[in-house]
C-alpha positions as MATLAB code, in Angstrom:
seq = 'NYEAELAVRAAAGGKGWVTILPQTALRPGYEGSSIHRFVLNDKARSRAQVATHVRINYYPDGGVARLRVWGKPRHESAAATTSTSDGSSNTTITMPRNVSATSVMNDAVYSPAATDSKEVDASSPAAPPAPLEIKSNWVPFSAESYPHPELSSSDLGGAGLACSNKHYGVPSNLIRPSYGKDMGDGWETARHPDRPAIWAKDPKTGLMDADLMDWAVLKLGKPANLGVSRIILDTKHFRGNFPESVRVEGCCAPSNTEEDDAAVCEAIPDKKDSSNSAIQWFPLLPRTRMGPDAEHVFDRTSGSIVNEDKPVTHVRVTIYPDGGLSRVRIYGDASDPDHLQSHL';
ca = [
      21.784   21.880  -25.195;
      22.136   23.742  -28.502;
      18.800   24.907  -29.953;
      17.473   22.853  -32.807;
      16.775   25.933  -34.948;
      17.266   29.760  -34.887;
      16.284   32.866  -36.721;
      17.897   36.327  -36.666;
      16.038   39.528  -37.077;
      17.287   43.169  -37.302;
      16.037   46.511  -36.232;
      16.274   48.543  -39.365;
      15.699   52.241  -38.654;
      11.945   52.888  -38.238;
      10.896   49.782  -39.980;
      10.675   47.714  -36.825;
      12.122   44.111  -36.881;
      12.821   42.482  -40.117;
      13.966   38.948  -40.848;
      17.491   38.589  -42.169;
      18.000   34.957  -41.514;
      14.912   32.774  -41.586;
      14.346   29.810  -39.137;
      17.328   27.542  -39.864;
      18.277   24.237  -38.545;
      21.597   23.960  -36.423;
      23.974   21.168  -35.526;
      25.420   20.145  -32.050;
      28.429   22.016  -30.677;
      30.985   19.365  -31.217;
      34.307   20.084  -32.953;
      33.626   20.028  -36.704;
      29.871   20.870  -36.413;
      29.686   23.857  -34.188;
      30.434   26.701  -36.627;
      27.646   27.928  -38.763;
      28.245   30.613  -41.415;
      25.481   32.341  -43.209;
      25.964   34.818  -46.159;
      22.936   36.960  -46.565;
      21.468   37.394  -50.008;
      20.718   40.701  -51.693;
      17.093   40.704  -50.614;
      17.984   40.243  -46.996;
      20.509   42.937  -47.118;
      18.128   45.451  -48.672;
      15.696   44.784  -45.831;
      18.220   45.904  -43.180;
      20.409   48.416  -44.893;
      20.736   50.507  -41.719;
      20.470   48.075  -38.848;
      21.193   49.067  -35.237;
      20.354   45.879  -33.336;
      19.872   42.205  -34.030;
      17.603   39.761  -32.179;
      18.190   36.062  -32.249;
      15.303   33.619  -31.692;
      15.936   29.956  -30.536;
      13.585   27.083  -31.384;
      12.638   25.594  -29.051;
      15.408   26.707  -26.605;
      19.060   26.100  -25.970;
      22.307   28.042  -26.111;
      24.677   29.718  -28.491;
      28.355   30.397  -27.542;
      29.033   33.289  -29.948;
      27.039   35.401  -32.378;
      29.145   37.332  -34.915;
      27.701   39.822  -37.396;
      29.653   41.346  -40.278;
      28.642   44.541  -42.123;
      29.594   47.985  -43.193;
      29.476   50.507  -40.215;
      27.878   53.924  -40.427;
      28.727   56.875  -38.356;
      26.347   57.354  -35.332;
      25.020   60.821  -36.032;
      21.690   62.442  -36.407;
      19.532   61.583  -39.333;
      21.060   63.132  -42.430;
      21.624   62.584  -46.154;
      25.142   62.914  -47.409;
      26.423   62.642  -50.948;
      28.956   60.126  -52.101;
      31.752   60.442  -54.695;
      29.462   58.805  -57.285;
      26.653   61.245  -56.722;
      24.409   58.725  -54.804;
      23.231   59.455  -51.346;
      23.589   57.663  -48.030;
      20.889   58.059  -45.440;
      21.694   57.677  -41.810;
      19.293   57.512  -38.886;
      19.434   58.516  -35.265;
      20.802   55.717  -33.146;
      18.618   54.594  -30.200;
      19.745   55.515  -26.823;
      22.556   53.585  -25.358;
      21.288   50.418  -23.567;
      23.135   48.823  -20.730;
      24.368   45.382  -21.351;
      22.208   44.257  -18.333;
      19.118   46.080  -19.305;
      16.018   44.373  -20.665;
      14.196   46.559  -23.083;
      11.058   46.170  -25.121;
      10.477   46.922  -28.856;
       9.377   50.457  -28.054;
      13.040   51.437  -27.577;
      13.675   50.846  -31.261;
      10.435   52.338  -32.581;
      10.294   55.964  -34.033;
       8.018   57.029  -31.206;
      10.729   56.306  -28.724;
      13.170   58.841  -30.302;
      11.326   61.101  -32.606;
       8.839   62.540  -30.189;
      11.423   64.184  -27.998;
      15.200   64.584  -27.935;
      17.075   61.716  -26.202;
      20.394   62.130  -24.371;
      22.395   59.467  -26.043;
      25.359   60.139  -23.767;
      23.533   58.822  -20.742;
      23.171   55.130  -20.723;
      19.922   53.538  -19.382;
      20.122   52.657  -15.797;
      20.522   48.822  -15.331;
      17.680   47.032  -13.634;
      18.133   45.513  -10.173;
      19.739   42.023  -10.322;
      17.225   39.358  -10.964;
      16.582   37.414   -7.819;
      15.749   33.703   -8.575;
      13.761   32.237   -5.675;
      14.034   28.523   -5.165;
      11.170   26.342   -3.932;
      13.635   23.468   -3.320;
      12.726   21.557   -0.159;
      15.092   18.954    1.249;
      12.602   16.147    1.987;
      15.543   13.680    2.023;
      16.823   15.394    5.200;
      13.758   14.042    7.127;
      14.025   10.869    9.117;
      13.143    7.791    7.218;
      13.011    4.196    8.494;
      14.819    2.639    5.608;
      18.376    3.568    4.471;
      19.414    5.268    1.189;
      20.647    2.191   -0.401;
      21.937    3.951   -3.601;
      24.284    6.286   -1.684;
      27.976    6.153   -2.454;
      28.530    5.993    1.318;
      27.071    2.518    1.314;
      28.961    1.487   -1.797;
      26.534    2.589   -4.459;
      28.038    3.197   -7.940;
      27.272    4.884  -11.182;
      28.045    2.154  -13.765;
      27.083    3.485  -17.232;
      24.977    5.988  -19.113;
      23.955    6.887  -22.661;
      25.530   10.405  -22.572;
      27.825   12.135  -20.151;
      28.215   15.450  -21.957;
      27.819   17.595  -18.774;
      28.278   15.132  -15.876;
      28.549   11.385  -14.893;
      26.097    9.128  -13.316;
      28.169    8.753  -10.026;
      27.320   12.279   -9.188;
      23.643   11.156   -8.780;
      24.371    9.030   -5.734;
      26.517   11.433   -3.690;
      25.134   11.795   -0.173;
      25.456   15.593   -0.341;
      23.073   17.963   -2.027;
      24.145   19.241   -5.508;
      26.156   22.449   -5.307;
      25.349   23.442   -8.932;
      24.362   21.859  -12.214;
      27.753   20.587  -12.834;
      27.566   18.497   -9.633;
      24.734   16.352  -11.300;
      24.223   14.346  -14.356;
      23.074   16.251  -17.507;
      23.033   15.088  -21.126;
      23.410   16.885  -24.415;
      20.381   17.782  -26.305;
      19.327   15.189  -28.838;
      20.070   16.369  -32.427;
      16.768   14.985  -33.549;
      14.800   17.276  -31.159;
      11.790   18.592  -33.097;
      11.072   22.318  -33.114;
       7.572   21.590  -31.988;
       6.700   18.665  -29.689;
       3.595   16.576  -30.007;
       1.783   15.551  -26.868;
       0.402   12.185  -26.056;
      -3.308   12.870  -25.499;
      -3.517   10.072  -22.886;
      -0.472   10.964  -20.610;
      -0.032   14.608  -21.495;
       3.677   13.947  -21.905;
       5.808   14.372  -24.970;
       5.001   11.837  -27.678;
       8.571   10.922  -28.462;
      11.132    8.057  -28.092;
      14.043   10.446  -27.449;
      15.632    9.577  -24.135;
      18.879    9.002  -22.118;
      19.619    6.613  -19.410;
      21.918    5.918  -16.505;
      22.488    2.583  -14.663;
      23.195    2.826  -10.876;
      24.257   -0.063   -8.643;
      22.801   -0.013   -5.075;
      25.387   -0.102   -2.237;
      23.176   -2.728   -0.539;
      20.451   -4.724   -2.346;
      16.891   -3.829   -1.515;
      16.185   -7.334   -0.469;
      12.463   -6.631    0.572;
      12.039   -4.111   -2.300;
      12.186   -0.348   -2.871;
      10.112    1.799   -0.496;
      11.009    5.312   -1.528;
      12.566    7.110   -4.629;
      13.647   10.734   -4.605;
      14.496   12.431   -8.009;
      16.171   15.813   -7.327;
      16.350   18.465   -9.966;
      18.014   21.059   -7.745;
      19.558   23.778   -9.719;
      18.002   22.631  -13.062;
      15.522   25.231  -13.578;
      15.422   25.322  -17.399;
      17.023   22.038  -18.447;
      15.357   19.529  -16.190;
      13.970   16.434  -18.012;
      10.321   16.726  -18.993;
       9.745   13.267  -17.455;
      11.550   10.364  -15.805;
      11.156    6.548  -15.614;
      12.851    4.291  -13.017;
      13.322    0.658  -13.420;
      15.003   -2.100  -11.289;
      16.577   -5.490  -11.730;
      17.768   -8.227   -9.415;
      21.089   -9.638  -10.640;
      24.279  -10.927   -9.243;
      26.632   -8.018   -8.518;
      29.758   -9.519   -6.914;
      32.160   -8.933   -9.811;
      32.822   -6.267  -12.481;
      31.698   -8.948  -14.970;
      28.323   -9.150  -13.158;
      27.969   -5.318  -13.421;
      28.954   -5.218  -17.106;
      26.238   -7.864  -17.769;
      23.683   -5.473  -16.213;
      24.891   -2.712  -18.380;
      24.574   -4.714  -21.457;
      20.907   -5.327  -20.843;
      19.864   -1.836  -22.069;
      17.432   -0.800  -24.785;
      20.032    0.403  -27.312;
      22.152   -2.705  -27.130;
      21.545   -5.021  -30.086;
      21.733   -8.192  -27.938;
      19.920   -6.911  -24.877;
      16.739   -8.927  -25.700;
      18.748  -12.087  -25.227;
      20.098  -11.057  -21.823;
      19.241  -12.926  -18.616;
      18.816   -9.636  -16.964;
      15.159   -8.614  -16.801;
      14.306   -5.009  -15.951;
      10.912   -4.260  -14.356;
       9.296   -0.834  -13.707;
       9.514    0.787  -10.287;
       8.307    4.263  -11.188;
       6.238    4.673  -14.459;
       7.144    7.668  -16.634;
       6.366   10.637  -14.523;
       6.574   14.449  -15.132;
       9.336   16.405  -13.427;
       9.531   20.029  -12.455;
      12.423   22.437  -11.953;
      14.609   22.785   -8.811;
      12.763   20.413   -6.553;
      13.059   17.045   -4.784;
      10.272   14.703   -6.303;
       9.374   12.112   -3.637;
       7.621    8.823   -4.405;
       6.717    6.480   -1.582;
       5.463    2.933   -1.458;
       2.665    3.988    0.973;
       1.290    6.324   -1.517;
       1.102    3.783   -4.298;
       3.623    5.720   -6.429;
       6.061    2.708   -6.647;
       5.169   -0.487   -8.492;
       6.727   -3.884   -7.891;
       7.580   -2.650   -4.511;
       8.134   -6.092   -3.092;
      10.653   -7.373   -5.671;
      14.274   -7.424   -4.695;
      16.498   -4.884   -6.463;
      20.193   -4.657   -6.953;
      20.382   -2.120   -9.721;
      18.218    0.772  -10.977;
      18.036    2.268  -14.503;
      16.997    5.844  -14.638;
      15.538    6.988  -17.983;
      15.052   10.680  -18.761;
      12.897   12.141  -21.577;
      13.948   13.646  -23.819;
      17.212   14.794  -22.186;
      18.239   17.205  -19.509;
      19.731   17.006  -16.080;
      19.324   15.523  -12.549;
      21.104   16.423   -9.525;
      20.474   13.374   -7.295;
      18.710    9.946   -7.385;
      18.080    8.496   -4.015;
      16.676    4.839   -3.626;
      15.520    3.678   -0.270;
      14.629    0.167    0.726;
      14.809   -2.681    3.188;
      18.070   -4.382    3.081;
      17.206   -7.147    5.590;
      16.418  -10.744    4.856;
      19.195  -11.549    2.351;
      17.589  -15.074    1.769;
      14.680  -13.313    0.076;
      17.197  -11.954   -2.442;
      18.846  -15.247   -3.038;
      15.531  -16.809   -4.019;
      15.151  -14.359   -6.802;
      18.667  -14.710   -8.323;
];
């Protein structure tokens, strides 16, 4: 979840924010590509000869492990001009008041008006704000009674077979019967390196107009012989890195051996020979927008699920463009095994 691009600006005594590193593309945080070193040219250095703070901007979002800035320090004293050994002068400025590491300050802290109009006691740090309380709207709909069992649950023998990316979690986490305890207890993928800085929107669907996606294949513990009746997609704890949208597909295939399951996993979009596979995936839930920290419930009775009468043995969950899910819960009617056999 590194950011596609970043820019760095500096607060240079009384001049406001000036750009010292323009918007620049970054690489993923893998070994060999995670370190980015930038040497500022003379023009950038002249714009921020006396910088007190730096501000880093991400495009569009993401994370940085470390930011290290090198330069020549100047003494924190009142504004004054001192002579150097070669006869030139160095001008220093009054440093802004100390800011607590947990404080969130606006640009006025760094403007001349914030320090020049009255004397500021730099020995007294700004009082930190109260801890930010994040309220969750998560409601456990899956705790309510439902006539059909959760066929995907690992308690019934469900399994996470394969995925396109498991940078932050494995697909087997998705079928745990418990609720996710944190983001690490779900399945989250790394951000795609081809993520654009600005996304285009499909005018018909309102969703991102991009083919970037990740997928996970899950085996149901018991086949949904009479079809899937409910799907719950849970983004619990994923408040900023939930997928923009999700699509769910199903297939009906033999699943008695590891070879059977391997054949299902081979029938995926990025396998060269998938078009020749006997496994046919069909939609269960069309690509649908997700939200943060919530259980998204889709029922057969509401018309949300398509092909609801087809037997299902495996599901493929596709997320766009990347991100994380906490749980995937597939419910259905496991009775009438003869109906399943007629579709194999």
